[in-house]
Tab-separated table of C-alpha atoms in Angstrom:
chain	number	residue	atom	x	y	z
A	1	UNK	CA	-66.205	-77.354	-100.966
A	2	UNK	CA	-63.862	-74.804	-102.720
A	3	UNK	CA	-66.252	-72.675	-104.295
A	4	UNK	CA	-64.597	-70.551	-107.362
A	5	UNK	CA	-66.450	-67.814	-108.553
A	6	UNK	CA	-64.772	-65.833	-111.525
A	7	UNK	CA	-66.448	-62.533	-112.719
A	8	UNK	CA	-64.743	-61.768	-116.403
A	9	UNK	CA	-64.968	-59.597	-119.355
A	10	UNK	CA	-67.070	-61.137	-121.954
A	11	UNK	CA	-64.259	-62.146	-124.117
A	12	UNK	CA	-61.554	-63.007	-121.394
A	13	UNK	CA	-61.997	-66.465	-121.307
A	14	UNK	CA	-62.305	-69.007	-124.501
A	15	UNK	CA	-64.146	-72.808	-123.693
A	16	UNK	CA	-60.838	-74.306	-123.316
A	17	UNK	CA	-59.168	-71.530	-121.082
A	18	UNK	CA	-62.343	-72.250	-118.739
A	19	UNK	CA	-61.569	-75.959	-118.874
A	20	UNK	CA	-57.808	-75.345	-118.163
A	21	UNK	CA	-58.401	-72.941	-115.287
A	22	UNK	CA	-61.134	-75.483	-113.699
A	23	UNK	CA	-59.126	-78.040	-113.736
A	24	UNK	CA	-55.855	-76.688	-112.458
A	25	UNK	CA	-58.300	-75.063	-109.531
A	26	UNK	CA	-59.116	-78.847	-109.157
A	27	UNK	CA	-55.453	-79.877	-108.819
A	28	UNK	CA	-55.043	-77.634	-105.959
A	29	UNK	CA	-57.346	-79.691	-103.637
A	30	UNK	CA	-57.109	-83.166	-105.641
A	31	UNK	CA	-52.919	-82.881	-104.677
A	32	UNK	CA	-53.883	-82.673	-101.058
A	33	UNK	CA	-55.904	-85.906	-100.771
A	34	UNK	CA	-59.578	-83.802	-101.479
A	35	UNK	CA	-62.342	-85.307	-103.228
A	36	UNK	CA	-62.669	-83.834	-106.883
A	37	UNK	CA	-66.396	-83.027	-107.002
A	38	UNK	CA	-65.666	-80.750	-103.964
A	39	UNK	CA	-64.001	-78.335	-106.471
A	40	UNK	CA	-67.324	-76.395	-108.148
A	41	UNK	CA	-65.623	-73.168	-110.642
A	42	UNK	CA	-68.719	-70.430	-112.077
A	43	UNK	CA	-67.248	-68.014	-114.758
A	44	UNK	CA	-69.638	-65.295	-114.469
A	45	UNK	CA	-69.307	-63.368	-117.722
A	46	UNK	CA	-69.634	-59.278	-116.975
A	47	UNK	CA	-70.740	-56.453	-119.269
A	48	UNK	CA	-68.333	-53.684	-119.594
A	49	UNK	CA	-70.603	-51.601	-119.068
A	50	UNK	CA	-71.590	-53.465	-115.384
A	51	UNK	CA	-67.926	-54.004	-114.448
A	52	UNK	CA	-66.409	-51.021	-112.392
A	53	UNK	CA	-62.920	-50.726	-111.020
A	54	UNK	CA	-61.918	-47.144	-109.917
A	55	UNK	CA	-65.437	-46.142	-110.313
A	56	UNK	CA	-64.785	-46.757	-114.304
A	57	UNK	CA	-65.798	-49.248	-116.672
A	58	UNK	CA	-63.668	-51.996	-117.486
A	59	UNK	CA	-62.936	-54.814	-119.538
A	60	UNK	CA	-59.659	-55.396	-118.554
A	61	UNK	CA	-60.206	-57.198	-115.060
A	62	UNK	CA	-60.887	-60.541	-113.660
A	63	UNK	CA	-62.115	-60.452	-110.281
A	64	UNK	CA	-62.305	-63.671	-108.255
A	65	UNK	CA	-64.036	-64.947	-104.720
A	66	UNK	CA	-62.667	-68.291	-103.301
A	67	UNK	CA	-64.146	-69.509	-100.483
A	68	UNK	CA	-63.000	-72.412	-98.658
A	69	UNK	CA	-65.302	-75.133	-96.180
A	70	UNK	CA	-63.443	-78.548	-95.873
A	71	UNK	CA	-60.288	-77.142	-94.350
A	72	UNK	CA	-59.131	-74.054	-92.566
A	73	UNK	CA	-55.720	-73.387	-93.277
A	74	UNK	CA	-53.859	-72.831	-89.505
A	75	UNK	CA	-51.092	-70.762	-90.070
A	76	UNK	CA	-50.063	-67.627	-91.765
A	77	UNK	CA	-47.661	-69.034	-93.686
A	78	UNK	CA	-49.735	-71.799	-94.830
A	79	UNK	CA	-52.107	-69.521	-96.355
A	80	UNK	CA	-49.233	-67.394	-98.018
A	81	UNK	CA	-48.579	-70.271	-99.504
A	82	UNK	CA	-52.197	-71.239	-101.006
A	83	UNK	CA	-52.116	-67.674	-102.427
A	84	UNK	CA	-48.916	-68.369	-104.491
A	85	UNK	CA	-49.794	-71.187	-106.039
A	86	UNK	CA	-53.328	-69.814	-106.456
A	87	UNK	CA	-51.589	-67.237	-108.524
A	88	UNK	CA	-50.047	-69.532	-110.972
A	89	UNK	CA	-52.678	-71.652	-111.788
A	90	UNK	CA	-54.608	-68.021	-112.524
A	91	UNK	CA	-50.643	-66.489	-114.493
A	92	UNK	CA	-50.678	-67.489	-117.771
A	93	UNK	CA	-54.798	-66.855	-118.474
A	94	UNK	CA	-54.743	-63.971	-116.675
A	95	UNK	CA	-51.603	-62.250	-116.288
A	96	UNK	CA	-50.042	-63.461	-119.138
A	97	UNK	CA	-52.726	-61.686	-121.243
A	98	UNK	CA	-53.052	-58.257	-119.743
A	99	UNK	CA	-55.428	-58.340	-117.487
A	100	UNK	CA	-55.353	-57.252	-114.346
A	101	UNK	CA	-56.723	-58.749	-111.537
A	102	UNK	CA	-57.691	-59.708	-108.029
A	103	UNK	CA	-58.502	-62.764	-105.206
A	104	UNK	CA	-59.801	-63.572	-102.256
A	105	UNK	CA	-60.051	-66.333	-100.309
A	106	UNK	CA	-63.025	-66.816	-97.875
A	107	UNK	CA	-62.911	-69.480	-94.792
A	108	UNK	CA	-66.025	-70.070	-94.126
A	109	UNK	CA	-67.110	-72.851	-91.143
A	110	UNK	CA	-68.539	-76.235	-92.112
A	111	UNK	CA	-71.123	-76.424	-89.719
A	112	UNK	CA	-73.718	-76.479	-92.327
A	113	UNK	CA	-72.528	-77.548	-95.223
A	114	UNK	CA	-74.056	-80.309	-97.353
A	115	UNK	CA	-73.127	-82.301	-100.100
A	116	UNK	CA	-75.945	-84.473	-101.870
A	117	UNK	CA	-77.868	-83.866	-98.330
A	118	UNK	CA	-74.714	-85.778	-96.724
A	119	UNK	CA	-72.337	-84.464	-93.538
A	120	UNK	CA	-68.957	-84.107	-95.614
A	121	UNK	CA	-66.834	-86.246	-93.347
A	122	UNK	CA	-64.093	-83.744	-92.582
A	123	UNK	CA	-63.353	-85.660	-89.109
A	124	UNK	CA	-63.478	-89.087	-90.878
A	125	UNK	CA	-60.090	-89.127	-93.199
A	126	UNK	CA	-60.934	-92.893	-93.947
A	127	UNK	CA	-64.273	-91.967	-95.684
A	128	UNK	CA	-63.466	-89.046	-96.771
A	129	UNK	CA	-60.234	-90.792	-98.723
A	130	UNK	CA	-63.274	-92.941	-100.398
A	131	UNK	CA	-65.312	-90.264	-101.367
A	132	UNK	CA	-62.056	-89.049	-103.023
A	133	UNK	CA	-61.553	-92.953	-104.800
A	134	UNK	CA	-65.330	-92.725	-106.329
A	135	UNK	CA	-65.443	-89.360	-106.000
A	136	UNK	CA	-68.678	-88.565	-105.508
A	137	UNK	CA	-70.217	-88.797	-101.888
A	138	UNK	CA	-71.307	-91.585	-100.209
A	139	UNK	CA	-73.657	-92.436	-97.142
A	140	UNK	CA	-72.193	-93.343	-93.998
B	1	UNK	CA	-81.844	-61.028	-94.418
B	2	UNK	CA	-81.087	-64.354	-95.186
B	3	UNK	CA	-79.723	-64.491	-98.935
B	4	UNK	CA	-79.877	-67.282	-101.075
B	5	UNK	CA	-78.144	-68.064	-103.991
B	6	UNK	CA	-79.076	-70.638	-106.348
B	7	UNK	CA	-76.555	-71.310	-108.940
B	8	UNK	CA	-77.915	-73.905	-111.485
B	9	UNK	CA	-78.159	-75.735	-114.725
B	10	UNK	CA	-80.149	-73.229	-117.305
B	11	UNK	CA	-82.571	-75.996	-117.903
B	12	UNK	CA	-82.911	-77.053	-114.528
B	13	UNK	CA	-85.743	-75.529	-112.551
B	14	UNK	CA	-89.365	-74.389	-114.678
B	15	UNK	CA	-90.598	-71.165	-113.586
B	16	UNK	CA	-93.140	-73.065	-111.696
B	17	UNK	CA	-90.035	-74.670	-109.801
B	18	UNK	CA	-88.575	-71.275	-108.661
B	19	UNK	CA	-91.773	-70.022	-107.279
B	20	UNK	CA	-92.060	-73.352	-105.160
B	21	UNK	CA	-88.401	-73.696	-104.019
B	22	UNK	CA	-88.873	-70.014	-103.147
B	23	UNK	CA	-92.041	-70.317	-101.393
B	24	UNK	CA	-90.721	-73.171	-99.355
B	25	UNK	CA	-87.469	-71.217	-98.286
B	26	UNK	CA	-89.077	-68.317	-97.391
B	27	UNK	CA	-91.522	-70.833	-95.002
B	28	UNK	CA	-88.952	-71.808	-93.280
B	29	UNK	CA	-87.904	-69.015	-91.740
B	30	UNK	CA	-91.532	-67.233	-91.456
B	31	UNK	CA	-92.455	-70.384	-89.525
B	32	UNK	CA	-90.013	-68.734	-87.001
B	33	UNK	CA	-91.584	-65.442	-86.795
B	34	UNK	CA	-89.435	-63.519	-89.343
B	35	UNK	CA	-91.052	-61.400	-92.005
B	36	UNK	CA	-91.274	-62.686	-95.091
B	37	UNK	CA	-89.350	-59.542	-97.280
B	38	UNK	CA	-86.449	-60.812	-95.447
B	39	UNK	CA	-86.009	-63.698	-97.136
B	40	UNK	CA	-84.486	-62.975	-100.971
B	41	UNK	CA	-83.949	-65.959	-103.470
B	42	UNK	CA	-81.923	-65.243	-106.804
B	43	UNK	CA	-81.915	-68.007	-108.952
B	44	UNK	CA	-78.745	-67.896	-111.056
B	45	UNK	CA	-78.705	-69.762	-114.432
B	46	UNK	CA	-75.026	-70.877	-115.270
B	47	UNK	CA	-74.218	-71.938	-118.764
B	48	UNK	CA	-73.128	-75.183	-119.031
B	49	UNK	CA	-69.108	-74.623	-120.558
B	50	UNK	CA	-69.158	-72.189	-117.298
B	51	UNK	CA	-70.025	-74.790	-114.773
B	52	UNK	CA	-67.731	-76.744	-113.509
B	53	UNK	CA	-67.458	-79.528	-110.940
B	54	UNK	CA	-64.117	-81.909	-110.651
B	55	UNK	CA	-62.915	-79.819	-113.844
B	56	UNK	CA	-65.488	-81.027	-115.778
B	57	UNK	CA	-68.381	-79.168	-117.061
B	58	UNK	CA	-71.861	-80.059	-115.893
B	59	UNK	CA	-75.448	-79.193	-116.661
B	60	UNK	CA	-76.671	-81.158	-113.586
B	61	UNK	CA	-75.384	-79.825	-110.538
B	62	UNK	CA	-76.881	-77.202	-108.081
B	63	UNK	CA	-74.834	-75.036	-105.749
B	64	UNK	CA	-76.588	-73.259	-103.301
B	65	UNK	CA	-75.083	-70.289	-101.124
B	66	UNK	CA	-77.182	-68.935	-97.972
B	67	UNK	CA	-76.226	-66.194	-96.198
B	68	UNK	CA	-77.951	-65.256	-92.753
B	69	UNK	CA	-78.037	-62.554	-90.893
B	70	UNK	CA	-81.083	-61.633	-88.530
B	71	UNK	CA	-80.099	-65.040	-86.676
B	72	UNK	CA	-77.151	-67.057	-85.794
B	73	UNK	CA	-78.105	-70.253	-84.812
B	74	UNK	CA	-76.133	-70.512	-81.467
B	75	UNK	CA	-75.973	-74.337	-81.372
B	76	UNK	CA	-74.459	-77.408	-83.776
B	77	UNK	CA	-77.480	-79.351	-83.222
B	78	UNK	CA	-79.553	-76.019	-84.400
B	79	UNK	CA	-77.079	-75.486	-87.448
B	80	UNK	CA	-77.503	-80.007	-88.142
B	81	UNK	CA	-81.416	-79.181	-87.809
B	82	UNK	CA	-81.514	-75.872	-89.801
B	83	UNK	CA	-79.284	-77.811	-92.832
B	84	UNK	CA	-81.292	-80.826	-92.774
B	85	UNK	CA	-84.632	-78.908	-92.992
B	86	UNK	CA	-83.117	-77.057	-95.869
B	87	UNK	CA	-82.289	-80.635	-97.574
B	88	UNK	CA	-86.213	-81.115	-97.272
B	89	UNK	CA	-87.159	-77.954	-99.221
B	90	UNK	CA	-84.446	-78.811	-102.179
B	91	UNK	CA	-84.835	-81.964	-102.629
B	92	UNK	CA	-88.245	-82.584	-105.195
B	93	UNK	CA	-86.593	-80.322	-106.680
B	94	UNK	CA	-82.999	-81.310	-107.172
B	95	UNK	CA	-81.812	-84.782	-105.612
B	96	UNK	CA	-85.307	-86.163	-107.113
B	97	UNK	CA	-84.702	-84.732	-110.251
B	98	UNK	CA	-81.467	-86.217	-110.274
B	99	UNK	CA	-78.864	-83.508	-109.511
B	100	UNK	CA	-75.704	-83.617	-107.360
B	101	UNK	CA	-76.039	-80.705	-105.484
B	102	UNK	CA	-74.123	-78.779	-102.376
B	103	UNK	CA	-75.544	-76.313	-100.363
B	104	UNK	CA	-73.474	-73.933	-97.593
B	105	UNK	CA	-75.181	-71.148	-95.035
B	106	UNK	CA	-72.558	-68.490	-93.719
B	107	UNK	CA	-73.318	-66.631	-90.308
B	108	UNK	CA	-73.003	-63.006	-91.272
B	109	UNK	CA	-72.937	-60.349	-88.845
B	110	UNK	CA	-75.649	-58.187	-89.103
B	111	UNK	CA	-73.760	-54.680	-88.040
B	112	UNK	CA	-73.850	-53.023	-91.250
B	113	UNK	CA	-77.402	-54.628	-92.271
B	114	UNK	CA	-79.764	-52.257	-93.924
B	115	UNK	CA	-83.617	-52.874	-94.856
B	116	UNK	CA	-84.833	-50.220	-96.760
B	117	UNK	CA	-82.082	-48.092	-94.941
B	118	UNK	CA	-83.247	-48.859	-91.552
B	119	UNK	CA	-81.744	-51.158	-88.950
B	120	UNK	CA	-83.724	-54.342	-88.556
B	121	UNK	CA	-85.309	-55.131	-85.079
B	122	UNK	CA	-82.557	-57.770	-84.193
B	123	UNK	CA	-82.638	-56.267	-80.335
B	124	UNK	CA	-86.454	-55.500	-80.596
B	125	UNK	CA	-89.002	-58.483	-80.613
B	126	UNK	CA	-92.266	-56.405	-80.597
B	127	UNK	CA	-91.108	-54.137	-83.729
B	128	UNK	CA	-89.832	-57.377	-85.495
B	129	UNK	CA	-93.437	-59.022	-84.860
B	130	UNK	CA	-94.636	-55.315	-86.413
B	131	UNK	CA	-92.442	-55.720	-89.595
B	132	UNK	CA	-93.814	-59.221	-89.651
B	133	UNK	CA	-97.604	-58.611	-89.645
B	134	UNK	CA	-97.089	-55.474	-91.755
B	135	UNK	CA	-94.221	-57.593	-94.418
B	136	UNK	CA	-92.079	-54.243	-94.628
B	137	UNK	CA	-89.735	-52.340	-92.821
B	138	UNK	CA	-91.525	-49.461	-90.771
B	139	UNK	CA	-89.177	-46.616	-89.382
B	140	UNK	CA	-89.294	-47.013	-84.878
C	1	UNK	CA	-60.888	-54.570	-101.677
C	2	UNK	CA	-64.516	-53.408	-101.369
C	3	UNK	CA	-66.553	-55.536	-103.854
C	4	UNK	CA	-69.956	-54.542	-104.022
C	5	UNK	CA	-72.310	-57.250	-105.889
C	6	UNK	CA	-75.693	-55.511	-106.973
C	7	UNK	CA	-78.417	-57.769	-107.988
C	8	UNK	CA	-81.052	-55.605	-109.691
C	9	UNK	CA	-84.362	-55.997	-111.675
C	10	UNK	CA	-83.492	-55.406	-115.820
C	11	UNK	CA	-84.613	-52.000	-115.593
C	12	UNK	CA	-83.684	-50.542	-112.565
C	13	UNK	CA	-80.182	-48.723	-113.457
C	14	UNK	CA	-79.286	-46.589	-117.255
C	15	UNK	CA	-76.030	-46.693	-118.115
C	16	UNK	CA	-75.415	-43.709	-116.526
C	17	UNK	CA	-77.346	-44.482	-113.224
C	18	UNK	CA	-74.073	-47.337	-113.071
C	19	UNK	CA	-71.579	-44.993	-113.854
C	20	UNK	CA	-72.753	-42.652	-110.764
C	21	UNK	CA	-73.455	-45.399	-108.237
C	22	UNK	CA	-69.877	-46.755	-109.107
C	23	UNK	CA	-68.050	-43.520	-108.643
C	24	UNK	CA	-70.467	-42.353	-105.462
C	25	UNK	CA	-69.203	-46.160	-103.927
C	26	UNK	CA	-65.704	-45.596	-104.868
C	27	UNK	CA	-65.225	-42.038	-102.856
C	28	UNK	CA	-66.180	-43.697	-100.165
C	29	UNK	CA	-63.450	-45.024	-100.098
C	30	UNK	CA	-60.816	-42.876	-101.878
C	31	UNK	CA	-61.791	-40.093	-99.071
C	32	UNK	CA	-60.354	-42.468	-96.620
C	33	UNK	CA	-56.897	-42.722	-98.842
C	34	UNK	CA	-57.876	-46.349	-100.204
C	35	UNK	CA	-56.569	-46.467	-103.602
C	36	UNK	CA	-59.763	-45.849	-106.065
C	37	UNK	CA	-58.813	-49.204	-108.186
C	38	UNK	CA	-59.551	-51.715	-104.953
C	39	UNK	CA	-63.011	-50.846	-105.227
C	40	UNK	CA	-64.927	-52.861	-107.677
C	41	UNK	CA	-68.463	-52.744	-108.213
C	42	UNK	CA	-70.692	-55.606	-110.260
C	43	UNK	CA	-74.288	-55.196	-111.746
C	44	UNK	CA	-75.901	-58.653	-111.901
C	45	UNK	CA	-79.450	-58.000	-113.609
C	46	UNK	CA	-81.690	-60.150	-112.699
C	47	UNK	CA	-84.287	-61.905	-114.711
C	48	UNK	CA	-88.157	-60.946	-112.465
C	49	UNK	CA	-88.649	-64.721	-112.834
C	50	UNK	CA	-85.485	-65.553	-110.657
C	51	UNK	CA	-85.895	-62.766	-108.686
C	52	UNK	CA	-87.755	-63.564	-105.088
C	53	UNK	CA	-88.466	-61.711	-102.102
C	54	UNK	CA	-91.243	-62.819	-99.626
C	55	UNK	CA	-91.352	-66.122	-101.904
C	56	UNK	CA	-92.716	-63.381	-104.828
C	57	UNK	CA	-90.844	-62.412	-107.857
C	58	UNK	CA	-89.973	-59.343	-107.926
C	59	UNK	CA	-88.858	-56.405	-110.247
C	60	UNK	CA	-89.082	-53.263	-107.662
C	61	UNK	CA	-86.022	-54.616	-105.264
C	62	UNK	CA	-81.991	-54.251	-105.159
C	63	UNK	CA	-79.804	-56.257	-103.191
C	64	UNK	CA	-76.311	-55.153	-102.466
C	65	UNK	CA	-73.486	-57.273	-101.182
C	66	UNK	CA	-70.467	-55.755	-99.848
C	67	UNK	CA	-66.866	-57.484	-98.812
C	68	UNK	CA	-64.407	-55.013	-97.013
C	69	UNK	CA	-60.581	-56.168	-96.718
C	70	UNK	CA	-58.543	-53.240	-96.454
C	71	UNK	CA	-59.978	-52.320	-93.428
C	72	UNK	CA	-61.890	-53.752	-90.724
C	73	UNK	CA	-64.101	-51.176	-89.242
C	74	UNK	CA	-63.277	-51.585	-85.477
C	75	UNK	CA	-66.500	-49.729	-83.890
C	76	UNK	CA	-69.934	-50.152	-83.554
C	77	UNK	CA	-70.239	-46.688	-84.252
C	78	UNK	CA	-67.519	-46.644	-86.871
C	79	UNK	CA	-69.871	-49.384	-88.804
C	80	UNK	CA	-73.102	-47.464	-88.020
C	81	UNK	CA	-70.986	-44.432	-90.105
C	82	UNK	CA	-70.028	-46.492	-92.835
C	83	UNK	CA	-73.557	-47.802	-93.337
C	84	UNK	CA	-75.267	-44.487	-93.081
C	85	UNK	CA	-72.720	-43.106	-95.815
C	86	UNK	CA	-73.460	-46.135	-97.724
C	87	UNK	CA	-77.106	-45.435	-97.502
C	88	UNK	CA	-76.855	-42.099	-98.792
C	89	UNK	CA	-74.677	-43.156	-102.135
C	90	UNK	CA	-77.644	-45.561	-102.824
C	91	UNK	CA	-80.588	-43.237	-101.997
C	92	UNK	CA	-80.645	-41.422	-105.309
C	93	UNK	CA	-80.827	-44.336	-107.408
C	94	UNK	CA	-83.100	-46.954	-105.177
C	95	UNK	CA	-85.167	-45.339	-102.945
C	96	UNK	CA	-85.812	-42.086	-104.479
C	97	UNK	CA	-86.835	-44.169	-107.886
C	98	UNK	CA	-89.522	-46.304	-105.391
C	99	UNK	CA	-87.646	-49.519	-105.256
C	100	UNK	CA	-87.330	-51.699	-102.050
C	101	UNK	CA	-83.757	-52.679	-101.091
C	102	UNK	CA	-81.390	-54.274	-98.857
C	103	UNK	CA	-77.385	-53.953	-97.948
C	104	UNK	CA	-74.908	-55.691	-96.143
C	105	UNK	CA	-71.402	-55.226	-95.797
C	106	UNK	CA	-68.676	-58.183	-94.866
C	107	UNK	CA	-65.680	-58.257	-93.472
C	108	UNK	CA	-63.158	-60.218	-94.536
C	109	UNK	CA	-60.015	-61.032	-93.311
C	110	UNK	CA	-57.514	-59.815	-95.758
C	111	UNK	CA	-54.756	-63.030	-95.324
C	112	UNK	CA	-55.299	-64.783	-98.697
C	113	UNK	CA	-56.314	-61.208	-100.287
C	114	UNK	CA	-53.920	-60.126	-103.710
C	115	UNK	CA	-53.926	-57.677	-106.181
C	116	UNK	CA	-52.116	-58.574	-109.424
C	117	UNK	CA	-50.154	-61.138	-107.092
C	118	UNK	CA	-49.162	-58.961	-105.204
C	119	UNK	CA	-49.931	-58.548	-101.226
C	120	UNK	CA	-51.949	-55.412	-100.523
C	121	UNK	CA	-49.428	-53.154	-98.324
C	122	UNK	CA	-52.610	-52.792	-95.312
C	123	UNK	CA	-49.707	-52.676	-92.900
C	124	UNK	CA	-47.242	-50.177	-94.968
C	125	UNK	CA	-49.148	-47.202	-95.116
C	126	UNK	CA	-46.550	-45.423	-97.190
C	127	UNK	CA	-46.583	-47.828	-100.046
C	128	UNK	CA	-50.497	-47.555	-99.649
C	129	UNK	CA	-50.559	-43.959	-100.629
C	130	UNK	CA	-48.237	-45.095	-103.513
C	131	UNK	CA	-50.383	-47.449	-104.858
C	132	UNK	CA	-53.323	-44.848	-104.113
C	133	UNK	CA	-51.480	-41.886	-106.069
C	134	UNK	CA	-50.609	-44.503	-108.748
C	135	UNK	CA	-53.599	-46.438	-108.470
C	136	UNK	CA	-52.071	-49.617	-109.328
C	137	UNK	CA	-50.230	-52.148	-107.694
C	138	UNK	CA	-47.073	-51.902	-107.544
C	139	UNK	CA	-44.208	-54.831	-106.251
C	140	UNK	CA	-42.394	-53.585	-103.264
């Protein structure tokens, strides 16, 4: 569901900062009751010399699209809220190293969205909490 | 017009594979009248420490973005047959390969929609049949 | 703000060409009083064998993505502008050089939308023009 993709300088990210970041993207979803394998992170590794900010080349920026399928956050402050703790998880490998940086988060309707060919059962919290327990998805 | 966006495995699909999966998208939507240059595939390979699903990293999952724009399929049984007949095209491919997969198709508005500079036909059935026959966008 | 995605064939842009398109894009935008570093601008090059258009791989097309957030253009006309303006940064570089290509531009809502943390000041337009004259964010 929560698609993470994270364009980076070549050498921004290390195998283990990539692991770290995944999995506290992971947390974000797994803390509200959401099935794991919904979380799918893509570091896409830039050139400097194909990275622009300000019309200049960089190496110094991490630029990242979230988009969002499984819920819609309702209200304003709700989403304030997703933002913020988006922006610690990102803090101490982004931030904290001098980069600077930007998000988005995308809401983008479930109508057709698939997982293994299957209707993720957003209006069935029973099955969905099982797809969460074996976390992967299962016919219904 | 519509965009897809195949983020996989680097091992995943042959050469051979991407023509098919390609030729069988673009079928689906020239079996509805559109012309074919519409229809643009970019296979994505992802390295496998850049990959993740439930904060792991994977080398056999597929994540497929669409993106249309020429059409927005007006009903939810259109969108359930659209994704389903999109499940058909992946799946020698991926779930008979073995691959966990998700796919999602986003309903663009085609305002600021180009083709070779020139707004496509949207409005304009006879030039769209035109761009069809000819496979390229023809100033009107 | 504006991120502009450009998948293009191995060949297609120098250096140079990147450097041009990048700072032609980001006027667009400064001319309006957008700070120059919301703009961001990513080259993907794209392999001919996972490049398809018409169900053929190509190595003559570019396809540009655009996501606006700042600013929600709020006329047909007004769009109709942009994309003509749009056209003519790309012209030099695409069509003048014999490629085939296709743009759209998104629009975003800008609610879960930061900059270094921070909020994007879309409804202070005197802490805008900061951030433009510094261009940087900065906490307010």
């Amino acid at each position: 569901m929560p698609l993470h993709r994270i364009y980076h300088p070549l050498s921004a990210f290390s195998t283990s900062d990539k692991q770290k970041i995944s999995e506290r993207i992971t947390a974000l979803y797994t803390d509200v009751g959401l099935p794991a394998f919904y979380v799918v992170v893509l570091f896409t590794p830039v050139e400097n010399e194909s990275f622009f900010v300000s019309g200049k080349p960089t190496d110094k920026f991490v630029r990242v699209v979230v988009q969002h399928l499984a819920r819609q956050i309702p209200s304003e402050e709700g989403k304030k809220q997703f933002s913020e703790k988006y922006e610690n998880v990102l803090a101490p490998f982004v931030k904290e190293k001098g980069y600077d940086w930007e998000v988005h988060v995308e809401e983008v309707p479930p109508d057709m969205w698939r997982e293994n060919g299957l209707i993720p059962p957003i209006k069935f919290p029973e099955i969905e909490k099982e797809w969460a327990r074996q976390n992967k998805p299962i016919p219904y």
